[in-house]
Amino acid sequence: MSPAAQILATLRQQDGVSGADLALRLGMSRAAVWAHIEELRGAGFEIEASPHRGYRLVTSPDRLLADDLLARLGPVQVIGRDIRVFQETNSTNDVVEKLARDGVAEGVVVFAEAQSKGRGRLGRQWLSPAGKGLWFSILLRPDLRPQEATRLTVATATAIARAIQQQTGVAPDIKWPNDLMIAGKKVCGILTELSAELDHVKYIVLGVGVDVNLASGEFPSDLRRIATSLRIAAGRVLPRPELAVAILQELDREYARILRGQFADVADEWEQRCTTIGQLVSIRLGDRVLRGRAEALDESGALLLRTEHGRLERIIGGDVTVEK
Ligand code: BTN
């Protein structure tokens, strides 16, 4: 952790700490501590200094700062060991894809305050305005077969739904395979991109977009009908860094469960949150449309669809519409 991150972590643990204590703890001079405090103030942290109580963290900015996120996150097993933040990039999935090809270790998370070419599934665009959401991608190198990669999408949706519920009190539904919905409108999407050989996954880029603080007027009119934000659902503006940290903690926990072979536990919670199971659905797969009842998930995370002709089909992708 950088010195600024260590100072933030200490200020979060202790309500008031002297410059001398900080200097001792970090092994630097009091002047150097003061310079880092000034740097943090410059980044928008309100830090009070008084002769009696020392330094106190009063407020934090609603900005994504790698040091701040690392300091809040604390120890993790894999996801969030390395966090990088861009003010703007084309797509965080592209940034992580490049890190993957450069051999960077799994667990790195790349956030962007804004994306100029955010993309969704099936070649769609993903609206990513500055400071309004969480737009990030994670590099994973799991020991899985390509056909088991859907497990990660299922685990991701479950972890994010749980974190959103903790932070906002609103419980999103999951629409298979990867949409989080509130009151029938999409609030979060997941884009899983895979590089694999025949029998094993080389790496996975897990891209997540959460609409956090968009007001309804900030969605283009064609999206207003189908998309929502946590701000609209919860009726208040939410602190993005806190939500980001809660999401990473839950993702780290779920990833560890997948690696321990406990997918069945993840799937149980997923099924409780999923509104697709039990419904009559139509699934568009390229030019083909399959209709039937969504019965369950199989052990690799695929959807089992009982078609209108009575056959059981295993679906690993596609666009699902719940029939009314
Ligand atoms: C979907 O279509 O539902 C998936 C949307 C995924 C959007 C996220 S935002 C961060 C990451 N970078 C991208 O370009 N896309 C994903």
PDB file of N, CA and C in Angstrom, residues 147-245:
ATOM      1  N   GLN A 147     -16.413 -24.560 -20.785  1.00  0.00           N
ATOM      2  CA  GLN A 147     -17.864 -24.688 -20.609  1.00  0.00           C
ATOM      3  C   GLN A 147     -18.304 -24.413 -19.168  1.00  0.00           C
ATOM      4  N   GLU A 148     -17.320 -24.264 -18.241  1.00  0.00           N
ATOM      5  CA  GLU A 148     -17.677 -23.959 -16.849  1.00  0.00           C
ATOM      6  C   GLU A 148     -17.605 -22.455 -16.555  1.00  0.00           C
ATOM      7  N   ALA A 149     -17.232 -21.669 -17.574  1.00  0.00           N
ATOM      8  CA  ALA A 149     -17.018 -20.233 -17.330  1.00  0.00           C
ATOM      9  C   ALA A 149     -18.308 -19.526 -16.916  1.00  0.00           C
ATOM     10  N   THR A 150     -19.451 -20.049 -17.329  1.00  0.00           N
ATOM     11  CA  THR A 150     -20.730 -19.428 -16.940  1.00  0.00           C
ATOM     12  C   THR A 150     -20.869 -19.375 -15.414  1.00  0.00           C
ATOM     13  N   ARG A 151     -20.188 -20.309 -14.715  1.00  0.00           N
ATOM     14  CA  ARG A 151     -20.220 -20.279 -13.248  1.00  0.00           C
ATOM     15  C   ARG A 151     -19.787 -18.919 -12.701  1.00  0.00           C
ATOM     16  N   LEU A 152     -18.803 -18.340 -13.395  1.00  0.00           N
ATOM     17  CA  LEU A 152     -18.291 -17.052 -12.906  1.00  0.00           C
ATOM     18  C   LEU A 152     -19.315 -15.941 -13.102  1.00  0.00           C
ATOM     19  N   THR A 153     -20.037 -15.998 -14.197  1.00  0.00           N
ATOM     20  CA  THR A 153     -21.069 -14.987 -14.420  1.00  0.00           C
ATOM     21  C   THR A 153     -22.162 -15.128 -13.361  1.00  0.00           C
ATOM     22  N   VAL A 154     -22.524 -16.362 -13.071  1.00  0.00           N
ATOM     23  CA  VAL A 154     -23.549 -16.625 -12.050  1.00  0.00           C
ATOM     24  C   VAL A 154     -23.065 -16.122 -10.679  1.00  0.00           C
ATOM     25  N   ALA A 155     -21.801 -16.432 -10.355  1.00  0.00           N
ATOM     26  CA  ALA A 155     -21.243 -15.993  -9.064  1.00  0.00           C
ATOM     27  C   ALA A 155     -21.164 -14.468  -8.999  1.00  0.00           C
ATOM     28  N   THR A 156     -20.819 -13.850 -10.127  1.00  0.00           N
ATOM     29  CA  THR A 156     -20.697 -12.380 -10.155  1.00  0.00           C
ATOM     30  C   THR A 156     -22.055 -11.734  -9.915  1.00  0.00           C
ATOM     31  N   ALA A 157     -23.063 -12.216 -10.611  1.00  0.00           N
ATOM     32  CA  ALA A 157     -24.407 -11.638 -10.438  1.00  0.00           C
ATOM     33  C   ALA A 157     -24.870 -11.800  -8.990  1.00  0.00           C
ATOM     34  N   THR A 158     -24.600 -12.956  -8.399  1.00  0.00           N
ATOM     35  CA  THR A 158     -25.036 -13.212  -7.015  1.00  0.00           C
ATOM     36  C   THR A 158     -24.317 -12.266  -6.046  1.00  0.00           C
ATOM     37  N   ALA A 159     -22.994 -12.146  -6.229  1.00  0.00           N
ATOM     38  CA  ALA A 159     -22.198 -11.306  -5.323  1.00  0.00           C
ATOM     39  C   ALA A 159     -22.632  -9.843  -5.420  1.00  0.00           C
ATOM     40  N   ILE A 160     -22.873  -9.373  -6.640  1.00  0.00           N
ATOM     41  CA  ILE A 160     -23.231  -7.956  -6.794  1.00  0.00           C
ATOM     42  C   ILE A 160     -24.628  -7.695  -6.236  1.00  0.00           C
ATOM     43  N   ALA A 161     -25.544  -8.640  -6.461  1.00  0.00           N
ATOM     44  CA  ALA A 161     -26.901  -8.464  -5.914  1.00  0.00           C
ATOM     45  C   ALA A 161     -26.826  -8.352  -4.391  1.00  0.00           C
ATOM     46  N   ARG A 162     -25.996  -9.187  -3.781  1.00  0.00           N
ATOM     47  CA  ARG A 162     -25.875  -9.173  -2.318  1.00  0.00           C
ATOM     48  C   ARG A 162     -25.281  -7.848  -1.838  1.00  0.00           C
ATOM     49  N   ALA A 163     -24.231  -7.387  -2.519  1.00  0.00           N
ATOM     50  CA  ALA A 163     -23.584  -6.126  -2.104  1.00  0.00           C
ATOM     51  C   ALA A 163     -24.557  -4.950  -2.265  1.00  0.00           C
ATOM     52  N   ILE A 164     -25.309  -4.941  -3.350  1.00  0.00           N
ATOM     53  CA  ILE A 164     -26.269  -3.841  -3.565  1.00  0.00           C
ATOM     54  C   ILE A 164     -27.327  -3.858  -2.460  1.00  0.00           C
ATOM     55  N   GLN A 165     -27.788  -5.045  -2.117  1.00  0.00           N
ATOM     56  CA  GLN A 165     -28.804  -5.145  -1.058  1.00  0.00           C
ATOM     57  C   GLN A 165     -28.260  -4.626   0.278  1.00  0.00           C
ATOM     58  N   GLN A 166     -27.004  -5.026   0.606  1.00  0.00           N
ATOM     59  CA  GLN A 166     -26.378  -4.537   1.857  1.00  0.00           C
ATOM     60  C   GLN A 166     -26.292  -3.017   1.876  1.00  0.00           C
ATOM     61  N   GLN A 167     -25.890  -2.438   0.765  1.00  0.00           N
ATOM     62  CA  GLN A 167     -25.582  -1.005   0.737  1.00  0.00           C
ATOM     63  C   GLN A 167     -26.813  -0.125   0.562  1.00  0.00           C
ATOM     64  N   THR A 168     -27.873  -0.657  -0.073  1.00  0.00           N
ATOM     65  CA  THR A 168     -29.015   0.208  -0.393  1.00  0.00           C
ATOM     66  C   THR A 168     -30.309  -0.247   0.270  1.00  0.00           C
ATOM     67  N   GLY A 169     -30.349  -1.487   0.724  1.00  0.00           N
ATOM     68  CA  GLY A 169     -31.600  -2.025   1.255  1.00  0.00           C
ATOM     69  C   GLY A 169     -32.541  -2.500   0.147  1.00  0.00           C
ATOM     70  N   VAL A 170     -32.164  -2.293  -1.110  1.00  0.00           N
ATOM     71  CA  VAL A 170     -33.001  -2.727  -2.229  1.00  0.00           C
ATOM     72  C   VAL A 170     -32.409  -4.037  -2.771  1.00  0.00           C
ATOM     73  N   ALA A 171     -33.249  -5.064  -2.915  1.00  0.00           N
ATOM     74  CA  ALA A 171     -32.747  -6.360  -3.392  1.00  0.00           C
ATOM     75  C   ALA A 171     -33.012  -6.506  -4.888  1.00  0.00           C
ATOM     76  N   PRO A 172     -31.959  -6.501  -5.721  1.00  0.00           N
ATOM     77  CA  PRO A 172     -32.198  -6.669  -7.160  1.00  0.00           C
ATOM     78  C   PRO A 172     -32.548  -8.122  -7.493  1.00  0.00           C
ATOM     79  N   ASP A 173     -33.330  -8.311  -8.552  1.00  0.00           N
ATOM     80  CA  ASP A 173     -33.593  -9.658  -9.083  1.00  0.00           C
ATOM     81  C   ASP A 173     -32.517  -9.955 -10.109  1.00  0.00           C
ATOM     82  N   ILE A 174     -32.282 -11.234 -10.328  1.00  0.00           N
ATOM     83  CA  ILE A 174     -31.348 -11.622 -11.393  1.00  0.00           C
ATOM     84  C   ILE A 174     -32.149 -12.156 -12.576  1.00  0.00           C
ATOM     85  N   LYS A 175     -31.835 -11.631 -13.764  1.00  0.00           N
ATOM     86  CA  LYS A 175     -32.433 -12.181 -14.977  1.00  0.00           C
ATOM     87  C   LYS A 175     -31.324 -12.943 -15.687  1.00  0.00           C
ATOM     88  N   TRP A 176     -31.539 -14.225 -15.954  1.00  0.00           N
ATOM     89  CA  TRP A 176     -30.478 -15.063 -16.507  1.00  0.00           C
ATOM     90  C   TRP A 176     -29.953 -14.490 -17.809  1.00  0.00           C
ATOM     91  N   PRO A 177     -28.660 -14.519 -18.065  1.00  0.00           N
ATOM     92  CA  PRO A 177     -27.640 -15.034 -17.159  1.00  0.00           C
ATOM     93  C   PRO A 177     -27.011 -13.946 -16.301  1.00  0.00           C
ATOM     94  N   ASN A 178     -27.165 -12.690 -16.704  1.00  0.00           N
ATOM     95  CA  ASN A 178     -26.257 -11.724 -16.091  1.00  0.00           C
ATOM     96  C   ASN A 178     -26.828 -10.337 -15.886  1.00  0.00           C
ATOM     97  N   ASP A 179     -28.132 -10.194 -15.918  1.00  0.00           N
ATOM     98  CA  ASP A 179     -28.677  -8.844 -15.705  1.00  0.00           C
ATOM     99  C   ASP A 179     -29.226  -8.726 -14.292  1.00  0.00           C
ATOM    100  N   LEU A 180     -28.935  -7.598 -13.637  1.00  0.00           N
ATOM    101  CA  LEU A 180     -29.576  -7.325 -12.359  1.00  0.00           C
ATOM    102  C   LEU A 180     -30.674  -6.308 -12.619  1.00  0.00           C
ATOM    103  N   MET A 181     -31.846  -6.612 -12.107  1.00  0.00           N
ATOM    104  CA  MET A 181     -33.029  -5.812 -12.403  1.00  0.00           C
ATOM    105  C   MET A 181     -33.651  -5.288 -11.104  1.00  0.00           C
ATOM    106  N   ILE A 182     -34.182  -4.075 -11.169  1.00  0.00           N
ATOM    107  CA  ILE A 182     -34.976  -3.562 -10.052  1.00  0.00           C
ATOM    108  C   ILE A 182     -36.286  -3.066 -10.656  1.00  0.00           C
ATOM    109  N   ALA A 183     -37.391  -3.543 -10.111  1.00  0.00           N
ATOM    110  CA  ALA A 183     -38.730  -3.179 -10.609  1.00  0.00           C
ATOM    111  C   ALA A 183     -38.802  -3.348 -12.136  1.00  0.00           C
ATOM    112  N   GLY A 184     -38.244  -4.436 -12.614  1.00  0.00           N
ATOM    113  CA  GLY A 184     -38.350  -4.769 -14.043  1.00  0.00           C
ATOM    114  C   GLY A 184     -37.402  -4.002 -14.951  1.00  0.00           C
ATOM    115  N   LYS A 185     -36.534  -3.154 -14.381  1.00  0.00           N
ATOM    116  CA  LYS A 185     -35.591  -2.401 -15.222  1.00  0.00           C
ATOM    117  C   LYS A 185     -34.155  -2.784 -14.862  1.00  0.00           C
ATOM    118  N   LYS A 186     -33.292  -2.714 -15.886  1.00  0.00           N
ATOM    119  CA  LYS A 186     -31.913  -3.178 -15.679  1.00  0.00           C
ATOM    120  C   LYS A 186     -31.083  -2.129 -14.934  1.00  0.00           C
ATOM    121  N   VAL A 187     -30.328  -2.586 -13.920  1.00  0.00           N
ATOM    122  CA  VAL A 187     -29.494  -1.662 -13.149  1.00  0.00           C
ATOM    123  C   VAL A 187     -28.016  -2.038 -13.261  1.00  0.00           C
ATOM    124  N   CYS A 188     -27.743  -3.270 -13.701  1.00  0.00           N
ATOM    125  CA  CYS A 188     -26.351  -3.730 -13.792  1.00  0.00           C
ATOM    126  C   CYS A 188     -26.238  -4.810 -14.858  1.00  0.00           C
ATOM    127  N   GLY A 189     -25.157  -4.754 -15.617  1.00  0.00           N
ATOM    128  CA  GLY A 189     -24.899  -5.787 -16.628  1.00  0.00           C
ATOM    129  C   GLY A 189     -23.482  -6.317 -16.477  1.00  0.00           C
ATOM    130  N   ILE A 190     -23.291  -7.547 -16.901  1.00  0.00           N
ATOM    131  CA  ILE A 190     -21.985  -8.203 -16.784  1.00  0.00           C
ATOM    132  C   ILE A 190     -21.572  -8.725 -18.163  1.00  0.00           C
ATOM    133  N   LEU A 191     -20.353  -8.407 -18.551  1.00  0.00           N
ATOM    134  CA  LEU A 191     -19.838  -8.865 -19.848  1.00  0.00           C
ATOM    135  C   LEU A 191     -18.637  -9.761 -19.585  1.00  0.00           C
ATOM    136  N   THR A 192     -18.805 -11.069 -19.807  1.00  0.00           N
ATOM    137  CA  THR A 192     -17.726 -12.028 -19.553  1.00  0.00           C
ATOM    138  C   THR A 192     -17.026 -12.323 -20.871  1.00  0.00           C
ATOM    139  N   GLU A 193     -15.743 -12.007 -20.971  1.00  0.00           N
ATOM    140  CA  GLU A 193     -14.997 -12.291 -22.197  1.00  0.00           C
ATOM    141  C   GLU A 193     -13.888 -13.292 -21.856  1.00  0.00           C
ATOM    142  N   LEU A 194     -13.780 -14.289 -22.748  1.00  0.00           N
ATOM    143  CA  LEU A 194     -13.002 -15.463 -22.400  1.00  0.00           C
ATOM    144  C   LEU A 194     -11.905 -15.705 -23.418  1.00  0.00           C
ATOM    145  N   SER A 195     -10.708 -16.072 -22.927  1.00  0.00           N
ATOM    146  CA  SER A 195      -9.691 -16.568 -23.841  1.00  0.00           C
ATOM    147  C   SER A 195      -9.399 -17.991 -23.389  1.00  0.00           C
ATOM    148  N   ALA A 196      -9.590 -18.950 -24.295  1.00  0.00           N
ATOM    149  CA  ALA A 196      -9.507 -20.342 -23.859  1.00  0.00           C
ATOM    150  C   ALA A 196      -8.862 -21.218 -24.916  1.00  0.00           C
ATOM    151  N   GLU A 197      -8.298 -22.341 -24.457  1.00  0.00           N
ATOM    152  CA  GLU A 197      -7.926 -23.410 -25.371  1.00  0.00           C
ATOM    153  C   GLU A 197      -9.024 -24.456 -25.259  1.00  0.00           C
ATOM    154  N   LEU A 198      -8.894 -25.552 -26.019  1.00  0.00           N
ATOM    155  CA  LEU A 198      -9.998 -26.519 -26.056  1.00  0.00           C
ATOM    156  C   LEU A 198     -10.476 -26.956 -24.679  1.00  0.00           C
ATOM    157  N   ASP A 199      -9.512 -27.267 -23.799  1.00  0.00           N
ATOM    158  CA  ASP A 199      -9.914 -27.874 -22.532  1.00  0.00           C
ATOM    159  C   ASP A 199      -9.660 -27.010 -21.310  1.00  0.00           C
ATOM    160  N   HIS A 200      -9.102 -25.816 -21.500  1.00  0.00           N
ATOM    161  CA  HIS A 200      -8.966 -24.968 -20.312  1.00  0.00           C
ATOM    162  C   HIS A 200      -9.008 -23.477 -20.632  1.00  0.00           C
ATOM    163  N   VAL A 201      -9.464 -22.743 -19.610  1.00  0.00           N
ATOM    164  CA  VAL A 201      -9.566 -21.291 -19.731  1.00  0.00           C
ATOM    165  C   VAL A 201      -8.178 -20.692 -19.545  1.00  0.00           C
ATOM    166  N   LYS A 202      -7.767 -19.795 -20.458  1.00  0.00           N
ATOM    167  CA  LYS A 202      -6.490 -19.094 -20.255  1.00  0.00           C
ATOM    168  C   LYS A 202      -6.708 -17.914 -19.316  1.00  0.00           C
ATOM    169  N   TYR A 203      -7.669 -17.075 -19.663  1.00  0.00           N
ATOM    170  CA  TYR A 203      -8.055 -15.999 -18.746  1.00  0.00           C
ATOM    171  C   TYR A 203      -9.472 -15.531 -19.069  1.00  0.00           C
ATOM    172  N   ILE A 204     -10.044 -14.849 -18.078  1.00  0.00           N
ATOM    173  CA  ILE A 204     -11.396 -14.312 -18.235  1.00  0.00           C
ATOM    174  C   ILE A 204     -11.362 -12.843 -17.868  1.00  0.00           C
ATOM    175  N   VAL A 205     -11.988 -12.019 -18.683  1.00  0.00           N
ATOM    176  CA  VAL A 205     -12.164 -10.610 -18.327  1.00  0.00           C
ATOM    177  C   VAL A 205     -13.638 -10.441 -17.973  1.00  0.00           C
ATOM    178  N   LEU A 206     -13.845 -10.059 -16.727  1.00  0.00           N
ATOM    179  CA  LEU A 206     -15.206  -9.913 -16.220  1.00  0.00           C
ATOM    180  C   LEU A 206     -15.510  -8.420 -16.153  1.00  0.00           C
ATOM    181  N   GLY A 207     -16.366  -7.928 -17.033  1.00  0.00           N
ATOM    182  CA  GLY A 207     -16.679  -6.494 -17.057  1.00  0.00           C
ATOM    183  C   GLY A 207     -18.017  -6.241 -16.393  1.00  0.00           C
ATOM    184  N   VAL A 208     -18.048  -5.252 -15.507  1.00  0.00           N
ATOM    185  CA  VAL A 208     -19.277  -4.975 -14.764  1.00  0.00           C
ATOM    186  C   VAL A 208     -19.648  -3.501 -14.924  1.00  0.00           C
ATOM    187  N   GLY A 209     -20.901  -3.250 -15.212  1.00  0.00           N
ATOM    188  CA  GLY A 209     -21.402  -1.879 -15.267  1.00  0.00           C
ATOM    189  C   GLY A 209     -22.589  -1.743 -14.322  1.00  0.00           C
ATOM    190  N   VAL A 210     -22.472  -0.860 -13.320  1.00  0.00           N
ATOM    191  CA  VAL A 210     -23.592  -0.620 -12.401  1.00  0.00           C
ATOM    192  C   VAL A 210     -24.024   0.833 -12.547  1.00  0.00           C
ATOM    193  N   ASP A 211     -25.285   1.041 -12.870  1.00  0.00           N
ATOM    194  CA  ASP A 211     -25.822   2.406 -12.939  1.00  0.00           C
ATOM    195  C   ASP A 211     -26.109   2.858 -11.515  1.00  0.00           C
ATOM    196  N   VAL A 212     -25.257   3.727 -10.978  1.00  0.00           N
ATOM    197  CA  VAL A 212     -25.386   4.082  -9.557  1.00  0.00           C
ATOM    198  C   VAL A 212     -26.157   5.388  -9.386  1.00  0.00           C
ATOM    199  N   ASN A 213     -25.592   6.490  -9.866  1.00  0.00           N
ATOM    200  CA  ASN A 213     -26.177   7.789  -9.512  1.00  0.00           C
ATOM    201  C   ASN A 213     -26.789   8.545 -10.684  1.00  0.00           C
ATOM    202  N   LEU A 214     -27.169   7.840 -11.749  1.00  0.00           N
ATOM    203  CA  LEU A 214     -27.833   8.542 -12.856  1.00  0.00           C
ATOM    204  C   LEU A 214     -29.250   8.925 -12.418  1.00  0.00           C
ATOM    205  N   ALA A 215     -29.611  10.171 -12.715  1.00  0.00           N
ATOM    206  CA  ALA A 215     -31.012  10.582 -12.512  1.00  0.00           C
ATOM    207  C   ALA A 215     -31.782  10.136 -13.750  1.00  0.00           C
ATOM    208  N   SER A 216     -33.115  10.060 -13.632  1.00  0.00           N
ATOM    209  CA  SER A 216     -33.852   9.471 -14.758  1.00  0.00           C
ATOM    210  C   SER A 216     -33.651  10.287 -16.038  1.00  0.00           C
ATOM    211  N   GLY A 217     -33.520  11.617 -15.904  1.00  0.00           N
ATOM    212  CA  GLY A 217     -33.315  12.466 -17.081  1.00  0.00           C
ATOM    213  C   GLY A 217     -31.947  12.277 -17.731  1.00  0.00           C
ATOM    214  N   GLU A 218     -31.053  11.592 -17.045  1.00  0.00           N
ATOM    215  CA  GLU A 218     -29.714  11.386 -17.609  1.00  0.00           C
ATOM    216  C   GLU A 218     -29.637  10.143 -18.503  1.00  0.00           C
ATOM    217  N   PHE A 219     -30.702   9.337 -18.524  1.00  0.00           N
ATOM    218  CA  PHE A 219     -30.753   8.216 -19.478  1.00  0.00           C
ATOM    219  C   PHE A 219     -31.336   8.744 -20.780  1.00  0.00           C
ATOM    220  N   PRO A 220     -30.771   8.338 -21.928  1.00  0.00           N
ATOM    221  CA  PRO A 220     -31.412   8.703 -23.197  1.00  0.00           C
ATOM    222  C   PRO A 220     -32.832   8.120 -23.227  1.00  0.00           C
ATOM    223  N   SER A 221     -33.737   8.748 -23.979  1.00  0.00           N
ATOM    224  CA  SER A 221     -35.145   8.353 -23.880  1.00  0.00           C
ATOM    225  C   SER A 221     -35.393   6.885 -24.210  1.00  0.00           C
ATOM    226  N   ASP A 222     -34.594   6.298 -25.144  1.00  0.00           N
ATOM    227  CA  ASP A 222     -34.838   4.891 -25.482  1.00  0.00           C
ATOM    228  C   ASP A 222     -34.455   3.950 -24.335  1.00  0.00           C
ATOM    229  N   LEU A 223     -33.568   4.407 -23.444  1.00  0.00           N
ATOM    230  CA  LEU A 223     -33.164   3.541 -22.326  1.00  0.00           C
ATOM    231  C   LEU A 223     -34.065   3.720 -21.102  1.00  0.00           C
ATOM    232  N   ARG A 224     -34.710   4.888 -21.007  1.00  0.00           N
ATOM    233  CA  ARG A 224     -35.473   5.213 -19.796  1.00  0.00           C
ATOM    234  C   ARG A 224     -36.530   4.144 -19.477  1.00  0.00           C
ATOM    235  N   ARG A 225     -37.069   3.532 -20.527  1.00  0.00           N
ATOM    236  CA  ARG A 225     -38.112   2.512 -20.390  1.00  0.00           C
ATOM    237  C   ARG A 225     -37.551   1.213 -19.781  1.00  0.00           C
ATOM    238  N   ILE A 226     -36.262   0.948 -20.054  1.00  0.00           N
ATOM    239  CA  ILE A 226     -35.732  -0.385 -19.700  1.00  0.00           C
ATOM    240  C   ILE A 226     -34.585  -0.347 -18.679  1.00  0.00           C
ATOM    241  N   ALA A 227     -34.096   0.868 -18.372  1.00  0.00           N
ATOM    242  CA  ALA A 227     -32.945   0.944 -17.453  1.00  0.00           C
ATOM    243  C   ALA A 227     -33.277   1.818 -16.251  1.00  0.00           C
ATOM    244  N   THR A 228     -32.619   1.519 -15.132  1.00  0.00           N
ATOM    245  CA  THR A 228     -32.803   2.345 -13.940  1.00  0.00           C
ATOM    246  C   THR A 228     -31.454   2.479 -13.235  1.00  0.00           C
ATOM    247  N   SER A 229     -31.445   3.225 -12.133  1.00  0.00           N
ATOM    248  CA  SER A 229     -30.202   3.362 -11.361  1.00  0.00           C
ATOM    249  C   SER A 229     -30.507   3.089  -9.895  1.00  0.00           C
ATOM    250  N   LEU A 230     -29.449   2.867  -9.119  1.00  0.00           N
ATOM    251  CA  LEU A 230     -29.642   2.650  -7.679  1.00  0.00           C
ATOM    252  C   LEU A 230     -30.183   3.917  -7.025  1.00  0.00           C
ATOM    253  N   ARG A 231     -29.770   5.058  -7.551  1.00  0.00           N
ATOM    254  CA  ARG A 231     -30.265   6.328  -7.009  1.00  0.00           C
ATOM    255  C   ARG A 231     -31.784   6.431  -7.169  1.00  0.00           C
ATOM    256  N   ILE A 232     -32.278   6.051  -8.344  1.00  0.00           N
ATOM    257  CA  ILE A 232     -33.723   6.104  -8.579  1.00  0.00           C
ATOM    258  C   ILE A 232     -34.420   5.098  -7.659  1.00  0.00           C
ATOM    259  N   ALA A 233     -33.836   3.890  -7.540  1.00  0.00           N
ATOM    260  CA  ALA A 233     -34.485   2.830  -6.760  1.00  0.00           C
ATOM    261  C   ALA A 233     -34.452   3.126  -5.259  1.00  0.00           C
ATOM    262  N   ALA A 234     -33.324   3.676  -4.772  1.00  0.00           N
ATOM    263  CA  ALA A 234     -33.177   3.875  -3.324  1.00  0.00           C
ATOM    264  C   ALA A 234     -33.647   5.254  -2.890  1.00  0.00           C
ATOM    265  N   GLY A 235     -33.829   6.156  -3.848  1.00  0.00           N
ATOM    266  CA  GLY A 235     -34.303   7.502  -3.526  1.00  0.00           C
ATOM    267  C   GLY A 235     -33.225   8.378  -2.908  1.00  0.00           C
ATOM    268  N   ARG A 236     -31.957   8.034  -3.103  1.00  0.00           N
ATOM    269  CA  ARG A 236     -30.871   8.886  -2.598  1.00  0.00           C
ATOM    270  C   ARG A 236     -29.599   8.638  -3.406  1.00  0.00           C
ATOM    271  N   VAL A 237     -28.727   9.637  -3.362  1.00  0.00           N
ATOM    272  CA  VAL A 237     -27.432   9.494  -4.041  1.00  0.00           C
ATOM    273  C   VAL A 237     -26.567   8.574  -3.182  1.00  0.00           C
ATOM    274  N   LEU A 238     -25.844   7.667  -3.830  1.00  0.00           N
ATOM    275  CA  LEU A 238     -25.060   6.682  -3.057  1.00  0.00           C
ATOM    276  C   LEU A 238     -23.562   6.941  -3.202  1.00  0.00           C
ATOM    277  N   PRO A 239     -22.797   6.716  -2.130  1.00  0.00           N
ATOM    278  CA  PRO A 239     -21.343   6.883  -2.217  1.00  0.00           C
ATOM    279  C   PRO A 239     -20.737   5.719  -3.019  1.00  0.00           C
ATOM    280  N   ARG A 240     -20.189   6.016  -4.184  1.00  0.00           N
ATOM    281  CA  ARG A 240     -19.701   4.944  -5.062  1.00  0.00           C
ATOM    282  C   ARG A 240     -18.520   4.166  -4.483  1.00  0.00           C
ATOM    283  N   PRO A 241     -17.537   4.843  -3.809  1.00  0.00           N
ATOM    284  CA  PRO A 241     -16.413   4.048  -3.297  1.00  0.00           C
ATOM    285  C   PRO A 241     -16.863   2.955  -2.321  1.00  0.00           C
ATOM    286  N   GLU A 242     -17.835   3.281  -1.457  1.00  0.00           N
ATOM    287  CA  GLU A 242     -18.317   2.264  -0.501  1.00  0.00           C
ATOM    288  C   GLU A 242     -18.946   1.090  -1.213  1.00  0.00           C
ATOM    289  N   LEU A 243     -19.747   1.411  -2.225  1.00  0.00           N
ATOM    290  CA  LEU A 243     -20.405   0.342  -2.981  1.00  0.00           C
ATOM    291  C   LEU A 243     -19.371  -0.500  -3.727  1.00  0.00           C
ATOM    292  N   ALA A 244     -18.371   0.192  -4.308  1.00  0.00           N
ATOM    293  CA  ALA A 244     -17.329  -0.528  -5.053  1.00  0.00           C
ATOM    294  C   ALA A 244     -16.625  -1.526  -4.136  1.00  0.00           C
ATOM    295  N   VAL A 245     -16.311  -1.092  -2.925  1.00  0.00           N
ATOM    296  CA  VAL A 245     -15.588  -1.959  -1.989  1.00  0.00           C
ATOM    297  C   VAL A 245     -16.475  -3.139  -1.560  1.00  0.00           C
TER     298      VAL A 245
END
